[in-house]
């Protein structure tokens, strides 16, 4: 394929697609399939707590800026709230509320004892110095000090954050309570109680789901042609692990655009180039430039959206040529696009299953931190793979039994487990 023949595909603006309304739609579909009581649906449709805080920060130039941060706690019916903290300009209370709800179903689907939470600050972290980001993170943490904790709500890295921010959060919380509390966050550096395998966990989970889904169709990951939107922590790890498993990675992208090679990209070489080239994919030897829009329309066996939500919409889904879409990002396919793709016979692996590797290893890190007994990477990967494969098999079984899509099957399992626990616990007071 030459550059002139690459397809054009415009992505819809996510402004008119409300992520919270979409999350509620998935809940309602699962509830209808499960014949849930309306009172249960009403409870699960609302987050238990939504926290908005002001974050005054002194910038390096001496000016004071006041930022806004959120933390939404959707449900703790199965256990403490769990969810990432993202730094991105698009962060809103409704977006965070939607992601918190999705975390509830994700944890329930995987069978881990967490409820859903999510937090974020509406900033572009690249516009702030390391010192400014540390002050922002520490003030944000201190504002939430009564609402987080290893038995209450356990933040983790997300878009725009990393182990560095988790270390600052852990230290701030620990200084306030007077002793070290490694279990207050996950995704920390190894030196302060992080888990081996955490950095690659979400990407590894994506690879496992791709492998299992292809095997279900009688295919092999070896030789499979894969396109990945996103080359950050998730997309980069998935690309590397899939190539190691024998897949051909045709194209990858980041926020600035992507690259394509019909012969397949050398991912280890590309990762080194990306790190040395100021985190830019442009100009990688043997590749052609593509836009993110063009990338989504490339013919392939597996398309992996691993960037942000609302990338495949009803306005562009007719141009998607992949046989399988694996949601490594949260909500990259809108409800309308999902229905249209399913109608065309495209297999869609939903986000609450496909990108669950991160929360699984977060759970394993939390368990290690509480016990002060840490495992080697082989055990972490083995434990994670078992949970991911078991969840995939249950979703496939549920899909066949009920004659429903994989997405709806995943939601019926997750929502059903939370609804059953709510019914068993009863309503207080």
Coordinates of C-alpha atoms in Angstrom, one line a residue:
X1 CA 0.0 0.0 0.0
X2 CA 1.4 3.4 -0.9
X3 CA 0.7 6.6 0.9
X4 CA -1.6 8.0 -1.8
X5 CA -3.9 5.0 -1.5
X6 CA -4.2 5.2 2.3
X7 CA -7.9 5.7 3.2
X8 CA -9.2 9.0 4.6
X9 CA -11.2 8.8 7.8
X10 CA -12.3 11.7 9.9
X11 CA -12.9 11.2 13.6
X12 CA -16.0 12.7 15.2
X13 CA -15.6 15.3 17.8
X14 CA -16.3 13.7 21.2
X15 CA -18.0 16.9 22.4
X16 CA -21.5 15.6 21.5
X17 CA -21.0 12.1 22.9
X18 CA -21.5 12.1 26.6
X19 CA -19.4 9.3 28.2
X20 CA -21.6 9.1 31.2
X21 CA -24.8 8.7 29.2
X22 CA -23.1 5.9 27.2
X23 CA -22.0 4.2 30.3
X24 CA -25.6 4.3 31.6
X25 CA -26.8 2.8 28.3
X26 CA -24.5 -0.2 28.8
X27 CA -25.8 -0.6 32.3
X28 CA -29.4 -0.4 31.1
X29 CA -28.8 -3.0 28.4
X30 CA -27.3 -5.4 30.9
X31 CA -30.1 -4.7 33.4
X32 CA -32.7 -5.5 30.8
X33 CA -31.0 -8.7 29.8
X34 CA -30.8 -9.7 33.5
X35 CA -34.3 -8.5 34.4
X36 CA -33.0 -6.4 37.3
X37 CA -35.3 -4.6 39.7
X38 CA -35.7 -1.0 38.9
X39 CA -34.5 0.1 42.3
X40 CA -31.3 -1.8 41.8
X41 CA -30.8 -0.1 38.5
X42 CA -31.5 3.3 40.0
X43 CA -28.8 2.8 42.7
X44 CA -26.2 1.5 40.2
X45 CA -26.9 4.4 37.9
X46 CA -25.6 7.0 40.4
X47 CA -22.1 7.3 41.8
X48 CA -22.0 7.1 45.6
X49 CA -19.8 10.1 46.0
X50 CA -18.4 12.8 43.6
X51 CA -15.7 15.0 45.0
X52 CA -14.5 18.2 43.3
X53 CA -11.6 20.1 44.8
X54 CA -9.7 23.4 44.1
X55 CA -6.0 23.0 43.7
X56 CA -4.1 26.2 44.2
X57 CA -0.5 25.8 43.0
X58 CA 2.4 28.2 42.9
X59 CA 4.1 28.1 39.4
X60 CA 7.8 28.3 38.9
X61 CA 7.4 32.0 37.8
X62 CA 5.8 32.9 41.1
X63 CA 2.2 33.1 39.8
X64 CA -0.6 31.2 41.5
X65 CA -3.0 29.1 39.4
X66 CA -6.1 27.4 40.7
X67 CA -6.9 24.1 39.1
X68 CA -9.9 21.9 39.5
X69 CA -9.6 18.2 40.4
X70 CA -12.2 15.4 40.7
X71 CA -12.5 12.0 42.3
X72 CA -15.7 10.0 41.7
X73 CA -16.4 6.9 43.8
X74 CA -19.1 4.9 42.0
X75 CA -19.6 1.8 44.1
X76 CA -17.9 0.0 47.0
X77 CA -20.4 -2.9 47.2
X78 CA -17.7 -5.5 46.4
X79 CA -14.7 -3.7 48.1
X80 CA -12.7 -0.5 48.2
X81 CA -13.0 1.9 45.3
X82 CA -10.2 1.5 42.7
X83 CA -9.3 3.6 39.7
X84 CA -6.8 5.7 37.9
X85 CA -5.9 9.4 38.2
X86 CA -5.6 11.1 34.8
X87 CA -4.1 14.5 33.9
X88 CA -5.6 15.5 30.6
X89 CA -7.3 18.7 29.3
X90 CA -10.5 16.7 28.5
X91 CA -11.1 15.7 32.1
X92 CA -14.6 16.6 33.3
X93 CA -16.8 15.4 36.2
X94 CA -19.1 13.5 33.8
X95 CA -16.2 11.8 32.1
X96 CA -14.6 10.7 35.4
X97 CA -18.1 9.5 36.6
X98 CA -18.4 7.4 33.5
X99 CA -15.0 5.9 33.9
X100 CA -15.6 5.2 37.6
X101 CA -18.8 3.2 36.7
X102 CA -16.9 1.2 34.1
X103 CA -14.3 0.4 36.7
X104 CA -17.0 -1.1 38.9
X105 CA -18.1 -3.5 36.1
X106 CA -14.5 -4.3 35.1
X107 CA -13.5 -5.3 38.7
X108 CA -16.6 -7.4 39.1
X109 CA -16.1 -9.1 35.7
X110 CA -12.6 -10.1 36.7
X111 CA -13.7 -11.3 40.1
X112 CA -11.5 -9.0 42.1
X113 CA -12.8 -7.4 45.3
X114 CA -12.9 -3.8 44.3
X115 CA -15.5 -1.2 43.4
X116 CA -15.1 1.5 40.8
X117 CA -13.4 4.9 41.2
X118 CA -11.7 7.5 39.0
X119 CA -10.0 10.8 39.4
X120 CA -8.4 13.5 37.4
X121 CA -7.3 17.1 36.8
X122 CA -8.0 19.0 33.6
X123 CA -4.5 19.9 32.7
X124 CA -2.0 19.2 30.0
X125 CA 1.0 17.8 32.0
X126 CA 3.4 18.7 29.3
X127 CA 2.8 22.4 30.0
X128 CA 4.1 22.1 33.6
X129 CA 7.5 21.5 35.0
X130 CA 8.3 18.5 37.2
X131 CA 8.3 20.7 40.3
X132 CA 4.9 22.1 39.3
X133 CA 3.5 18.7 38.7
X134 CA 4.7 17.5 42.1
X135 CA 3.1 20.5 43.9
X136 CA -0.2 19.9 41.9
X137 CA -0.2 16.2 42.8
X138 CA 0.6 16.7 46.5
X139 CA -2.1 19.4 46.9
X140 CA -4.6 17.2 45.0
X141 CA -3.8 14.3 47.3
X142 CA -4.0 16.4 50.5
X143 CA -7.5 17.7 49.4
X144 CA -8.6 14.0 49.1
X145 CA -6.9 12.8 52.2
X146 CA -10.1 11.8 54.0
X147 CA -11.5 10.1 51.0
X148 CA -8.7 7.7 50.0
X149 CA -6.8 5.0 51.7
X150 CA -5.9 1.3 51.3
X151 CA -9.3 0.2 52.6
X152 CA -11.3 3.1 51.2
X153 CA -10.1 4.2 47.7
X154 CA -6.9 3.2 46.0
X155 CA -5.7 5.5 43.1
X156 CA -3.5 4.3 40.3
X157 CA -1.8 5.8 37.2
X158 CA -3.9 6.7 34.1
X159 CA -3.5 9.0 31.1
X160 CA -0.9 11.6 31.8
X161 CA 0.3 10.1 35.1
X162 CA 2.8 7.4 36.0
X163 CA 4.7 5.7 38.8
X164 CA 6.2 9.1 39.6
X165 CA 2.9 10.7 40.5
X166 CA 1.9 7.6 42.5
X167 CA 5.1 8.0 44.6
X168 CA 4.1 11.6 45.3
X169 CA 0.6 10.6 46.3
X170 CA 1.8 7.7 48.5
X171 CA 4.3 10.0 50.2
X172 CA 1.8 12.8 50.8
X173 CA -0.7 10.4 52.3
X174 CA 1.9 8.7 54.4
X175 CA 3.2 12.0 55.8
X176 CA -0.3 13.0 56.8
X177 CA -1.1 9.8 58.6
X178 CA 2.4 9.6 60.2
X179 CA 3.6 6.3 58.8
X180 CA 4.3 4.7 55.4
X181 CA 1.2 3.3 53.7
X182 CA 2.3 1.5 50.5
X183 CA -1.2 0.2 49.9
X184 CA -2.8 3.7 49.4
X185 CA -1.9 3.7 45.7
X186 CA -0.8 1.1 43.1
X187 CA 1.5 1.6 40.1
X188 CA 4.2 2.8 42.4
X189 CA 8.0 2.4 41.8
X190 CA 9.4 -0.9 42.9
X191 CA 11.5 0.8 45.5
X192 CA 8.4 1.8 47.6
X193 CA 6.3 -1.3 47.2
X194 CA 5.4 -1.4 43.5
X195 CA 4.8 -4.7 41.8
X196 CA 6.9 -6.3 39.2
X197 CA 5.0 -6.6 35.9
X198 CA 2.9 -3.5 36.5
X199 CA 4.3 -1.3 33.8
X200 CA 3.5 -3.8 31.0
X201 CA 0.3 -5.2 32.7
X202 CA -2.4 -3.5 30.6
X203 CA -0.6 -4.2 27.3
X204 CA 0.0 -7.8 28.4
X205 CA -3.7 -8.2 29.1
X206 CA -4.5 -6.8 25.7
X207 CA -2.1 -9.4 24.1
X208 CA -3.7 -12.2 26.1
X209 CA -7.2 -11.2 25.0
X210 CA -6.1 -10.9 21.3
X211 CA -4.5 -14.3 21.5
X212 CA -7.5 -15.9 23.1
X213 CA -10.0 -14.3 20.7
X214 CA -8.1 -15.3 17.6
X215 CA -7.8 -18.9 19.0
X216 CA -11.6 -18.9 19.5
X217 CA -12.0 -18.1 15.8
X218 CA -9.5 -20.9 14.9
X219 CA -6.7 -18.5 14.1
X220 CA -3.3 -17.8 15.4
X221 CA -1.6 -14.7 16.7
X222 CA 1.3 -15.7 14.5
X223 CA 1.1 -13.8 11.3
X224 CA -1.9 -11.7 12.4
X225 CA -1.9 -8.2 11.0
X226 CA -2.4 -5.6 13.8
X227 CA -2.9 -1.9 13.8
X228 CA -2.6 0.1 17.1
X229 CA -3.8 3.6 17.7
X230 CA -1.6 4.8 20.6
X231 CA 2.0 4.2 21.4
X232 CA 2.1 5.1 25.1
X233 CA 2.3 2.7 28.0
X234 CA -0.6 0.5 26.8
X235 CA -0.2 0.6 23.0
X236 CA 3.6 0.4 23.1
X237 CA 3.5 -2.7 25.5
X238 CA 0.8 -4.4 23.4
X239 CA 2.7 -3.8 20.2
X240 CA 5.9 -5.3 21.7
X241 CA 4.2 -8.3 23.2
X242 CA 2.1 -9.1 20.2
X243 CA 5.2 -8.9 17.9
X244 CA 7.0 -11.2 20.3
X245 CA 4.0 -13.6 19.9
X246 CA 4.4 -13.5 16.1
X247 CA 2.0 -10.8 15.0
X248 CA 2.9 -8.3 12.3
X249 CA 2.4 -4.7 13.6
X250 CA 1.4 -2.7 10.5
X251 CA 0.9 0.7 12.0
X252 CA 1.0 2.6 15.3
X253 CA 0.4 6.2 16.2
X254 CA 0.5 8.8 19.0
X255 CA -1.3 12.1 19.6
X256 CA 0.7 13.7 16.7
X257 CA 0.1 11.1 14.1
X258 CA 1.4 7.7 13.1
X259 CA 3.5 5.5 10.9
X260 CA 2.7 2.5 8.6
X261 CA 4.7 -0.2 7.0
X262 CA 3.2 -3.0 4.9
X263 CA 6.1 -5.2 5.8
X264 CA 5.6 -4.7 9.5
X265 CA 7.3 -2.4 12.0
X266 CA 10.3 -3.4 14.1
X267 CA 8.8 -2.5 17.5
X268 CA 11.9 -2.8 19.7
X269 CA 13.8 -0.5 17.2
X270 CA 10.8 1.8 17.1
X271 CA 10.6 2.1 20.9
X272 CA 14.3 3.0 21.0
X273 CA 13.8 5.5 18.2
X274 CA 10.7 7.0 19.9
X275 CA 12.6 7.5 23.1
X276 CA 15.6 9.1 21.4
X277 CA 13.5 11.2 19.0
X278 CA 11.7 13.3 21.6
X279 CA 8.8 10.9 21.7
X280 CA 8.0 11.3 18.1
X281 CA 7.3 8.5 15.6
X282 CA 7.9 10.7 12.6
X283 CA 10.7 9.7 10.2
X284 CA 11.2 6.1 11.5
X285 CA 13.2 4.4 8.7
X286 CA 11.1 2.2 6.3
X287 CA 7.8 3.7 7.3
X288 CA 5.2 6.0 5.8
X289 CA 3.4 8.7 7.8
X290 CA -0.3 8.3 8.5
X291 CA -2.8 10.3 10.4
X292 CA -4.8 8.8 13.3
X293 CA -7.8 9.0 11.0
X294 CA -6.1 7.0 8.2
X295 CA -4.8 4.5 10.7
X296 CA -8.3 3.6 11.9
X297 CA -9.3 2.7 8.3
X298 CA -6.3 0.4 7.5
X299 CA -7.2 -3.2 6.5
X300 CA -6.1 -5.5 9.2
X301 CA -7.0 -8.6 11.3
X302 CA -7.0 -6.7 14.6
X303 CA -7.4 -3.0 15.3
X304 CA -6.5 -1.9 18.8
X305 CA -7.6 1.6 19.8
X306 CA -5.3 2.3 22.8
X307 CA -5.6 6.1 23.0
X308 CA -8.7 8.0 24.2
X309 CA -12.4 7.5 24.2
X310 CA -14.8 8.2 21.2
X311 CA -12.4 7.4 18.4
X312 CA -14.7 5.2 16.4
X313 CA -18.1 6.8 16.0
X314 CA -21.2 6.4 13.8
X315 CA -19.6 9.0 11.5
X316 CA -16.5 6.9 10.7
X317 CA -17.2 3.3 11.6
X318 CA -18.3 2.4 8.1
X319 CA -14.6 3.0 7.0
X320 CA -13.2 0.6 9.6
X321 CA -11.8 -2.5 7.8
X322 CA -10.6 -4.5 10.7
X323 CA -12.1 -8.0 11.4
X324 CA -11.6 -7.5 15.1
X325 CA -11.6 -4.4 17.3
X326 CA -10.0 -4.8 20.8
X327 CA -10.7 -1.8 23.1
X328 CA -7.4 -1.2 24.9
X329 CA -8.6 2.4 25.7
X330 CA -11.7 3.2 27.8
X331 CA -14.7 3.7 25.5
X332 CA -12.9 4.2 22.2
X333 CA -16.0 2.9 20.3
X334 CA -19.3 4.7 20.8
X335 CA -22.6 2.9 21.3
X336 CA -23.9 3.7 17.8
X337 CA -20.6 2.6 16.2
X338 CA -20.6 -0.6 18.3
X339 CA -24.0 -1.5 17.0
X340 CA -23.0 -0.8 13.4
X341 CA -19.8 -2.8 13.6
X342 CA -21.5 -5.7 15.2
X343 CA -24.1 -5.7 12.5
X344 CA -21.3 -6.0 9.9
X345 CA -19.8 -9.0 11.7
X346 CA -16.9 -7.2 13.3
X347 CA -15.8 -8.9 16.6
X348 CA -15.5 -6.3 19.4
X349 CA -13.7 -7.1 22.6
X350 CA -15.0 -4.6 25.1
X351 CA -12.8 -2.4 27.2
X352 CA -13.9 -3.7 30.6
X353 CA -12.4 -7.0 29.5
X354 CA -9.6 -6.1 27.1
X355 CA -7.8 -3.5 29.1
X356 CA -8.3 -5.1 32.5
X357 CA -4.7 -6.3 32.9
X358 CA -3.8 -3.1 34.6
X359 CA -6.3 -3.3 37.4
X360 CA -5.6 -7.0 37.8
X361 CA -1.9 -6.3 38.5
X362 CA -2.9 -3.3 40.6
X363 CA -5.0 -5.7 42.7
X364 CA -2.0 -8.0 42.9
X365 CA 0.2 -5.1 44.0
X366 CA -2.3 -4.1 46.7
X367 CA -2.3 -7.7 48.0
X368 CA 1.5 -7.8 48.1
X369 CA 1.6 -4.4 49.8
X370 CA -0.9 -5.4 52.5
X371 CA 1.0 -8.6 53.2
X372 CA 4.5 -7.1 52.8
X373 CA 5.4 -10.2 50.8
X374 CA 6.4 -9.4 47.2
X375 CA 6.5 -11.8 44.2
X376 CA 8.7 -12.2 41.2
X377 CA 7.5 -11.1 37.8
X378 CA 6.8 -14.6 36.6
X379 CA 4.3 -15.2 39.4
X380 CA 2.6 -11.8 38.8
X381 CA 2.2 -12.5 35.1
X382 CA 1.0 -16.0 35.7
X383 CA -1.6 -14.9 38.2
X384 CA -2.8 -12.1 35.9
X385 CA -3.0 -14.4 32.9
X386 CA -5.1 -16.9 34.8
X387 CA -7.6 -14.2 35.8
X388 CA -7.7 -12.7 32.3
X389 CA -8.2 -16.0 30.5
X390 CA -10.9 -17.1 33.0
X391 CA -12.8 -13.8 32.5
X392 CA -12.6 -14.2 28.7
X393 CA -13.9 -17.7 28.8
X394 CA -16.8 -16.7 31.0
X395 CA -17.7 -13.9 28.6
X396 CA -17.6 -16.2 25.6
X397 CA -19.7 -18.7 27.4
X398 CA -22.2 -16.1 28.5
X399 CA -22.4 -14.8 24.9
X400 CA -23.2 -18.2 23.5
X401 CA -25.7 -19.1 26.2
X402 CA -27.7 -15.9 25.9
X403 CA -27.0 -15.3 22.2
X404 CA -25.7 -11.8 22.8
X405 CA -22.6 -9.8 21.9
X406 CA -19.4 -10.1 23.8
X407 CA -19.8 -6.6 25.1
X408 CA -23.3 -7.3 26.5
X409 CA -22.1 -10.6 27.9
X410 CA -19.2 -8.9 29.7
X411 CA -21.6 -6.3 31.2
X412 CA -24.2 -8.9 32.2
X413 CA -21.5 -10.7 34.2
X414 CA -20.1 -7.5 35.8
X415 CA -23.4 -5.8 36.5
X416 CA -24.9 -9.1 37.6
X417 CA -22.3 -9.7 40.2
X418 CA -22.6 -6.2 41.7
X419 CA -26.4 -6.4 41.6
X420 CA -26.4 -9.7 43.4
X421 CA -24.0 -8.4 46.1
X422 CA -26.2 -5.3 46.5
X423 CA -29.3 -7.5 47.0
X424 CA -27.4 -9.8 49.4
X425 CA -26.1 -6.9 51.5
X426 CA -29.4 -5.0 51.5
X427 CA -30.1 -1.3 51.7
X428 CA -28.8 0.7 54.6
X429 CA -30.5 2.0 56.8

